[in-house]
PDB file of C-alpha atoms in Angstrom:
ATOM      1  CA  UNK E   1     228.753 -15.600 139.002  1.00  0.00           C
ATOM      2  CA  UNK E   2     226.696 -14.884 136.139  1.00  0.00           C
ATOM      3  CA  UNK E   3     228.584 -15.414 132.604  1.00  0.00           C
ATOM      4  CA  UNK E   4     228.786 -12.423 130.343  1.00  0.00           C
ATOM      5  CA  UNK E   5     227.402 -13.174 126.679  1.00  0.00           C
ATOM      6  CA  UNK E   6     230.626 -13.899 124.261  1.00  0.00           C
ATOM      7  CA  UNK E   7     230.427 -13.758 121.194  1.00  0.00           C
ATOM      8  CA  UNK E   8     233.855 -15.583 118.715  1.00  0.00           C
ATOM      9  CA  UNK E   9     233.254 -13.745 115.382  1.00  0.00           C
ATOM     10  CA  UNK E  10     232.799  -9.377 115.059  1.00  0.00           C
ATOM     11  CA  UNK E  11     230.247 -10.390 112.338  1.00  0.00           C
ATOM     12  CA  UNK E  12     227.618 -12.476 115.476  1.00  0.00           C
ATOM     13  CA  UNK E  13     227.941  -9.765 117.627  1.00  0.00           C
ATOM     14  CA  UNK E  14     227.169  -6.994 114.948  1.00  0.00           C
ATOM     15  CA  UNK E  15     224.430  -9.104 113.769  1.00  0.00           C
ATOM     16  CA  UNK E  16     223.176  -9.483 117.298  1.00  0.00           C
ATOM     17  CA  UNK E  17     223.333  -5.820 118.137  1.00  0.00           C
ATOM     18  CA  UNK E  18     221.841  -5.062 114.619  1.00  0.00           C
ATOM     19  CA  UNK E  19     218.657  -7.194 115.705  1.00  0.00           C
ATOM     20  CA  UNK E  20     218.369  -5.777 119.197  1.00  0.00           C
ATOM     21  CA  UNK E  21     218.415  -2.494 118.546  1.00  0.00           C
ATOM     22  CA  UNK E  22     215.762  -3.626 115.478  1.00  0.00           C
ATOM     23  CA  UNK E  23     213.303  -5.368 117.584  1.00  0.00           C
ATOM     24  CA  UNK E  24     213.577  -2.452 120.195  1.00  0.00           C
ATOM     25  CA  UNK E  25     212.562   0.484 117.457  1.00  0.00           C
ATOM     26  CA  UNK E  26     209.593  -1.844 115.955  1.00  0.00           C
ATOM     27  CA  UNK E  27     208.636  -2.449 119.921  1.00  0.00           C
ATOM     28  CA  UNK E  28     208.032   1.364 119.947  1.00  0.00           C
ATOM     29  CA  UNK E  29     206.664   1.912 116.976  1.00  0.00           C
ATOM     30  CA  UNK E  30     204.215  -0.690 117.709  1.00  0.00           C
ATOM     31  CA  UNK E  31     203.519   1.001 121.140  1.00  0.00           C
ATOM     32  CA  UNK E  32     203.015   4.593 119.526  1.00  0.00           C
ATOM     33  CA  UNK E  33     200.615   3.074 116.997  1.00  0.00           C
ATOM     34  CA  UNK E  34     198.530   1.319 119.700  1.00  0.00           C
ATOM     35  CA  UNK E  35     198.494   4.659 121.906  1.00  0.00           C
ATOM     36  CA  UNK E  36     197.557   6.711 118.914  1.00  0.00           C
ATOM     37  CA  UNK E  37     194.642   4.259 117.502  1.00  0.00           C
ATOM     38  CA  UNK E  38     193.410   3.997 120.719  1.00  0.00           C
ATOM     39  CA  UNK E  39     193.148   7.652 121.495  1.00  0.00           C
ATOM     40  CA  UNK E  40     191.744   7.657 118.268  1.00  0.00           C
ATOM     41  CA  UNK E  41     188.846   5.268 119.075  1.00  0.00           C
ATOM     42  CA  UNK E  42     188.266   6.647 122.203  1.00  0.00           C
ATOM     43  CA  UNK E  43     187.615  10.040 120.440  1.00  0.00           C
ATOM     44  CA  UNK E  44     185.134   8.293 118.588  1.00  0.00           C
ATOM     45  CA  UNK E  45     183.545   6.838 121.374  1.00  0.00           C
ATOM     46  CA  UNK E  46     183.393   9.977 123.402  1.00  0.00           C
ATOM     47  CA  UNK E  47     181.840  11.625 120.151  1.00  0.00           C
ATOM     48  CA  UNK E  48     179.488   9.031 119.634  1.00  0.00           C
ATOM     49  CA  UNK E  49     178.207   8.553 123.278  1.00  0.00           C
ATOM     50  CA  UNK E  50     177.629  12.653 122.858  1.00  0.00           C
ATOM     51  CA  UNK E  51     175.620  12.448 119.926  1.00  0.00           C
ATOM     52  CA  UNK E  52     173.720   9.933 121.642  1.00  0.00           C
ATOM     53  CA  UNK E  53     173.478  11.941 124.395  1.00  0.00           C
ATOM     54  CA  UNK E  54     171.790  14.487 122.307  1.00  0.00           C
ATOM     55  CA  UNK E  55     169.738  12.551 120.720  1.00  0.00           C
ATOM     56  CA  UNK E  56     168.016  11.177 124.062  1.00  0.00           C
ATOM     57  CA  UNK E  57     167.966  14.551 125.470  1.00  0.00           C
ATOM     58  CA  UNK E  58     166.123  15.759 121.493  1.00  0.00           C
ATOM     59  CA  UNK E  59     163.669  12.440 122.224  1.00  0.00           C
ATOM     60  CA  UNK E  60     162.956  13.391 126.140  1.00  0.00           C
ATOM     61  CA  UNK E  61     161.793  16.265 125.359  1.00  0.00           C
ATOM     62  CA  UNK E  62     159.659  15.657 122.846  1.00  0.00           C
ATOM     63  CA  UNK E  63     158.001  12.933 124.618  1.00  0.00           C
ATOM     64  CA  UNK E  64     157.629  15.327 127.716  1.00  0.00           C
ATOM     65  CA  UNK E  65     155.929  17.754 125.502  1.00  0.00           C
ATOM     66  CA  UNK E  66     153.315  15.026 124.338  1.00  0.00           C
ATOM     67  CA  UNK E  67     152.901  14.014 127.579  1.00  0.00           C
ATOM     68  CA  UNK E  68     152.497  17.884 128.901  1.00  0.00           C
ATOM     69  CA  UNK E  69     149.932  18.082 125.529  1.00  0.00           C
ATOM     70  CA  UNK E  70     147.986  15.350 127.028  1.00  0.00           C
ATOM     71  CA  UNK E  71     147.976  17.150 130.372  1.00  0.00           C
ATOM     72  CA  UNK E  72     146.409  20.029 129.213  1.00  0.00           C
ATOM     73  CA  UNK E  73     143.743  18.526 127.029  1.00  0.00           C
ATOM     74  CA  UNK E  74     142.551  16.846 129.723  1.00  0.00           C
ATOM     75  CA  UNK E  75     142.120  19.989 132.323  1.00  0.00           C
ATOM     76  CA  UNK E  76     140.090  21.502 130.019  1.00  0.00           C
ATOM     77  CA  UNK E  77     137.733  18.626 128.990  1.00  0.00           C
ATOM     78  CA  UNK E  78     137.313  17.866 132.693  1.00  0.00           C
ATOM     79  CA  UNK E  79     136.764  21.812 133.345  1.00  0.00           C
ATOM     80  CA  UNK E  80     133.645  21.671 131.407  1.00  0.00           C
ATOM     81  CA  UNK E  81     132.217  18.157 132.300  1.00  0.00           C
ATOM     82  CA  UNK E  82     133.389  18.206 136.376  1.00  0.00           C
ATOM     83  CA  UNK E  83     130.286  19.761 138.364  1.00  0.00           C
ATOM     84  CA  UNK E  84     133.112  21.672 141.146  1.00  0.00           C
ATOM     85  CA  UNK E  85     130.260  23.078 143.385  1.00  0.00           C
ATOM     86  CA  UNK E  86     130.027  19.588 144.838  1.00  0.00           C
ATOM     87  CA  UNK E  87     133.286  19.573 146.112  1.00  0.00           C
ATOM     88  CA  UNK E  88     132.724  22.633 148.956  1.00  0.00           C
ATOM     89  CA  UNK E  89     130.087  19.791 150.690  1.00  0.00           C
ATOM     90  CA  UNK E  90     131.300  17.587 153.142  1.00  0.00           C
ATOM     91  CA  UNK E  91     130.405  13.584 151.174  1.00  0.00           C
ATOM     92  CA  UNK E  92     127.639  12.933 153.978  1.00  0.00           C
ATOM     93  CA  UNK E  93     125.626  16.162 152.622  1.00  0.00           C
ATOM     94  CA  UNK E  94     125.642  14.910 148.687  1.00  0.00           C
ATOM     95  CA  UNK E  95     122.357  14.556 147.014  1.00  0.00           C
ATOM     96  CA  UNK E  96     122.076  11.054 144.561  1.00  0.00           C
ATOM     97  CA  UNK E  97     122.825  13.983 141.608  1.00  0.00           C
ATOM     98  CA  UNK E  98     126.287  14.830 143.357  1.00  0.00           C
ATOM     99  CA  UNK E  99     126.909  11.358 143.823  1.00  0.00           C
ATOM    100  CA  UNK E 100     126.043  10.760 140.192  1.00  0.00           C
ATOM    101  CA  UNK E 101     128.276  13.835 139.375  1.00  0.00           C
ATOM    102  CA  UNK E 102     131.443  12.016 140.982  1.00  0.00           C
ATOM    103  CA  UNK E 103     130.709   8.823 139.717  1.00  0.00           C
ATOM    104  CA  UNK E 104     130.383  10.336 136.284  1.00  0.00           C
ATOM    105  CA  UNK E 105     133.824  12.669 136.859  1.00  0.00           C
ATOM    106  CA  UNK E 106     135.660   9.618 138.008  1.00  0.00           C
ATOM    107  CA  UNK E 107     134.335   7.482 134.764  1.00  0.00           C
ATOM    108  CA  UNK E 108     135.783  10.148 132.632  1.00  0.00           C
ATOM    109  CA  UNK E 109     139.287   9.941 134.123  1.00  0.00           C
ATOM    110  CA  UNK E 110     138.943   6.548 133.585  1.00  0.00           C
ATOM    111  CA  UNK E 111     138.492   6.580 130.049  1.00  0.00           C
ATOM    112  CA  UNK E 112     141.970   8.643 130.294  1.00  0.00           C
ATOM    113  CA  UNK E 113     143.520   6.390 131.736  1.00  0.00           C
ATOM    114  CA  UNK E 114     142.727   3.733 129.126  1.00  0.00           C
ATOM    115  CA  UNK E 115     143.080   5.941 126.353  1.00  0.00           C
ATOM    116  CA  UNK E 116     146.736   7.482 127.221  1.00  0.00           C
ATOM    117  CA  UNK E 117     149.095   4.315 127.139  1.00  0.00           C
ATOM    118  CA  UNK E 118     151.200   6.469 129.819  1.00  0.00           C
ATOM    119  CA  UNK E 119     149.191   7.215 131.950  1.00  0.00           C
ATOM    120  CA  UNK E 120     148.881   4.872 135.121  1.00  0.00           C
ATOM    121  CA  UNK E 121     146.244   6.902 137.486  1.00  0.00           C
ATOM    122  CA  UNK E 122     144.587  10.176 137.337  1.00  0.00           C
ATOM    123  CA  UNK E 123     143.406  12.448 140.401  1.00  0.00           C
ATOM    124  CA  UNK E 124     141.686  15.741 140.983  1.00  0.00           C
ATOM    125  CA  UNK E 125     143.059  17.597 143.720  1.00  0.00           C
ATOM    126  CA  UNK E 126     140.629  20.503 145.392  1.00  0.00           C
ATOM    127  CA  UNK E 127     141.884  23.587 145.243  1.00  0.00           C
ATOM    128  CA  UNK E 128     140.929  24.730 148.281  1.00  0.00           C
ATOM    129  CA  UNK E 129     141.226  21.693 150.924  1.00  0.00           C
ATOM    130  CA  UNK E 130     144.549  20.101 148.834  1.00  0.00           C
ATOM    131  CA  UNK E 131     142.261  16.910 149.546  1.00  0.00           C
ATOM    132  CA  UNK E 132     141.743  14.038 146.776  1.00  0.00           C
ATOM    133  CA  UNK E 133     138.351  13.915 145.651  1.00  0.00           C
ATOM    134  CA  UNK E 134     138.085  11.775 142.515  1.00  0.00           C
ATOM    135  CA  UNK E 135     140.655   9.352 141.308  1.00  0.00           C
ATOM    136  CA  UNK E 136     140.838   6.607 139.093  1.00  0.00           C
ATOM    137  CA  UNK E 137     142.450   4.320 141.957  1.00  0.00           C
ATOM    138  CA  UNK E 138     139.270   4.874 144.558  1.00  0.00           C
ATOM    139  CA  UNK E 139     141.299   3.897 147.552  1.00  0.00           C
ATOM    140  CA  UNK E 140     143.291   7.217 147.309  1.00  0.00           C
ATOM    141  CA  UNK E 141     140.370   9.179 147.779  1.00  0.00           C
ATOM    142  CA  UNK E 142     140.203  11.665 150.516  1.00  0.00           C
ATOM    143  CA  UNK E 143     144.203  11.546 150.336  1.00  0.00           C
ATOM    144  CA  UNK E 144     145.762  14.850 151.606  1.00  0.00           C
ATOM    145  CA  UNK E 145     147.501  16.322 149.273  1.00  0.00           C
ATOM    146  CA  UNK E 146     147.564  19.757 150.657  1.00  0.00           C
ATOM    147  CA  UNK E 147     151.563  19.752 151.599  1.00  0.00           C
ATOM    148  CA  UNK E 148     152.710  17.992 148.009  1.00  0.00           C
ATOM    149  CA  UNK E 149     154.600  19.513 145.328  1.00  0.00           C
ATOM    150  CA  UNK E 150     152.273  18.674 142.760  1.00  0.00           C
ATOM    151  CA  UNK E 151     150.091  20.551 144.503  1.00  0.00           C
ATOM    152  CA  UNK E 152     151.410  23.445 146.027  1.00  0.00           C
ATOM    153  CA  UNK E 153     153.661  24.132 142.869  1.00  0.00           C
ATOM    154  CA  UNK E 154     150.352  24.536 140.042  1.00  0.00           C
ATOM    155  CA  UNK E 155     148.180  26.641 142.599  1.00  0.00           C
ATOM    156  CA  UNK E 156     151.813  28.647 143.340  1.00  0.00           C
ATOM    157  CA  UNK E 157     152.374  29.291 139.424  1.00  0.00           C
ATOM    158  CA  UNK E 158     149.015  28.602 137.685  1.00  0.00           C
ATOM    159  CA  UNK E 159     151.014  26.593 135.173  1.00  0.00           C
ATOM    160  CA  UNK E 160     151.810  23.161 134.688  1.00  0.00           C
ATOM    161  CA  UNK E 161     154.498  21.522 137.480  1.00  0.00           C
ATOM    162  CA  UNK E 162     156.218  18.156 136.439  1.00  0.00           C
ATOM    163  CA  UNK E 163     157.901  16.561 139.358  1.00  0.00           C
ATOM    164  CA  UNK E 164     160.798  14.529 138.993  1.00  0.00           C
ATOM    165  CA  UNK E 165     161.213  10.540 138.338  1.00  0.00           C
ATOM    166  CA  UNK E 166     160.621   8.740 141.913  1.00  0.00           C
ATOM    167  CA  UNK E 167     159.452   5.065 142.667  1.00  0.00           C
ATOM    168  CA  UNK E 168     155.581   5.253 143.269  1.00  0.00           C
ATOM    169  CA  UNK E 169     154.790   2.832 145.781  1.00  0.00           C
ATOM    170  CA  UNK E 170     151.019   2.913 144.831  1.00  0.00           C
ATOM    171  CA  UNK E 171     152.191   1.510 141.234  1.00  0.00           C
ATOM    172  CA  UNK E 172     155.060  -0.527 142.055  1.00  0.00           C
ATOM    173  CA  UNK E 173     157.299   1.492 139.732  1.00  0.00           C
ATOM    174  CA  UNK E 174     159.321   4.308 138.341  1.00  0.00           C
ATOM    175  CA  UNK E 175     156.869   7.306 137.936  1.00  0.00           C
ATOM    176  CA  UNK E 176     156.431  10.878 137.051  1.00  0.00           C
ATOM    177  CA  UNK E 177     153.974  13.261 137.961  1.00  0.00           C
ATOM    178  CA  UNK E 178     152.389  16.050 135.328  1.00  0.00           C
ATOM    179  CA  UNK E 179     150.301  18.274 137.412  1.00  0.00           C
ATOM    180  CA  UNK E 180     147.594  21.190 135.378  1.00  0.00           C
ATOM    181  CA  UNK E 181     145.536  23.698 137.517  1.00  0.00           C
ATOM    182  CA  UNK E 182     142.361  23.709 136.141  1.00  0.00           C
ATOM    183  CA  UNK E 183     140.078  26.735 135.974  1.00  0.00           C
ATOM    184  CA  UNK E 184     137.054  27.905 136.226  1.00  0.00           C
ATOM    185  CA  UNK E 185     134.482  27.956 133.091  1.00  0.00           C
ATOM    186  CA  UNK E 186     133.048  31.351 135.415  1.00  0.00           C
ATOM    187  CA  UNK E 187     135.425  32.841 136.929  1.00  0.00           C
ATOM    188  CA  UNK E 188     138.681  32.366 134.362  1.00  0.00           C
ATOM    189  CA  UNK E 189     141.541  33.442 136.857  1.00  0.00           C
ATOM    190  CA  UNK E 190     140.093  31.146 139.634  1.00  0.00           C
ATOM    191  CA  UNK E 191     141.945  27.660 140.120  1.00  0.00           C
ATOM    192  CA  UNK E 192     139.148  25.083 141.182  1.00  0.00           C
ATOM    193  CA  UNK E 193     141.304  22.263 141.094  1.00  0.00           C
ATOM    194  CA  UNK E 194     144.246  20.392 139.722  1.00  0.00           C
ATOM    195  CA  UNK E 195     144.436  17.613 137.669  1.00  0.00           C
ATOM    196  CA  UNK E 196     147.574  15.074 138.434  1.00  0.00           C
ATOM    197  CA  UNK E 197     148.512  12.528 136.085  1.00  0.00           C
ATOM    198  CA  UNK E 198     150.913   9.624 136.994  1.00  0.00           C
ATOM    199  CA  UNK E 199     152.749   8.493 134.277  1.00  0.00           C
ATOM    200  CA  UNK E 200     154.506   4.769 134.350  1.00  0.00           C
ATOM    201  CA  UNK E 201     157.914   5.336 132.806  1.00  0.00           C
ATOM    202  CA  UNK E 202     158.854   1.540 132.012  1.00  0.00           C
ATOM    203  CA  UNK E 203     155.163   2.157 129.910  1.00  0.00           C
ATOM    204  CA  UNK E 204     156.385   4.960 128.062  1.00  0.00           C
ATOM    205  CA  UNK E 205     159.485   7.025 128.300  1.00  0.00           C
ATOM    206  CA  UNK E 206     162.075   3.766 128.756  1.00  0.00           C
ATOM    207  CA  UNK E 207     160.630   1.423 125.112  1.00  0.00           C
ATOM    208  CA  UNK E 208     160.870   5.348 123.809  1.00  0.00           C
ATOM    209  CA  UNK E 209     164.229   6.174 124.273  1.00  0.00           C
ATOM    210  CA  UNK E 210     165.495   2.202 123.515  1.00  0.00           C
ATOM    211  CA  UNK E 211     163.929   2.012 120.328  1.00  0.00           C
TER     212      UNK E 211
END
């Protein structure tokens, strides 16, 4: 049998009671003040992780704008210097000046390329075959591109399509894809082509938003 706590004096069991019942009231008041500091911090946390939530969101789009800037500069320097008649011949009917022509367009993406710190590859798309014909990775010319969003999205709105973050297997990492119809210097509602740029994310948008 289990023996009952006894206690010989009035005053030892008063003063026992007396520090029970203490040490029970400071054990909740110690619990309420942990529950209500916490709460407390975890408002603050919530509230920070939303400011820097908008923050990011303030610093993606800013860099997408730049990015969408650099798009557009682009189309229209490669409108003027891109000879597009040479496009509507099959490659076996090029003269040496076509050949010279693409060799000359494909320099100038290059010089993109190297100039943009984003930008991983650059390709002109034909509007009218959705086939590659100049890029700044050779191997892709010729690609069909005919069935791809960032192709079929420009020549459906005439404005600039940005597809979203995907793992590029031609670069080995995470990419993005800013595509501009370009238009003709003639004819200025006719889309001769568009201009894709791949963007490399680790590159650009990731040291962006960590810094």
């Amino acid at each position: 049998m289990r023996r009952r706590l006894r206690f010989k004096r009035i005053e030892t069991r008063l003063a026992f009671w007396f520090l029970t019942v203490a040490m029970v009231s400071s054990a909740g008041v110690v619990a309420i003040v942990y529950f209500q500091r916490s709460a407390a911090i975890r408002g603050r946390e919530s509230e920070n992780l939303r400011v820097v939530c908008d923050l990011n969101a303030r610093q993606i789009n800013t860099w997408l704008d730049e990015r969408a800037n650099d798009v557009s500069v682009a189309a229209g320097e490669i409108a003027k210097s891109t000879r597009w008649g040479v496009f509507a011949k099959e490659e076996s009917a090029w003269t040496s000046q076509d050949r010279n022509a693409v060799a000359t367009a494909r320099a100038n993406l290059q010089r993109y390329v190297e100039h943009y710190y984003a930008c991983d590859e650059l390709f002109i798309i034909d509007a009218s075959s959705g086939e590659v014909k100049i890029c700044t990775t050779q191997s892709c010319e010729g690609t069909d591109k005919s069935a791809d969003p960032c192709f079929t999205e420009p020549m459906r709105t005439r404005q600039l399509y940005i597809k979203d973050v995907y793992y590029s297997k031609t670069m080995d990492a995470p990419s993005m894809t800013f595509s501009m119809p370009v238009f003709s210097l003639d004819e200025k509602d006719k889309v001769v082509g568009i201009l894709v740029t791949r963007v490399n994310l680790s590159r650009s948008l990731f040291p962006f938003l960590l810094d």
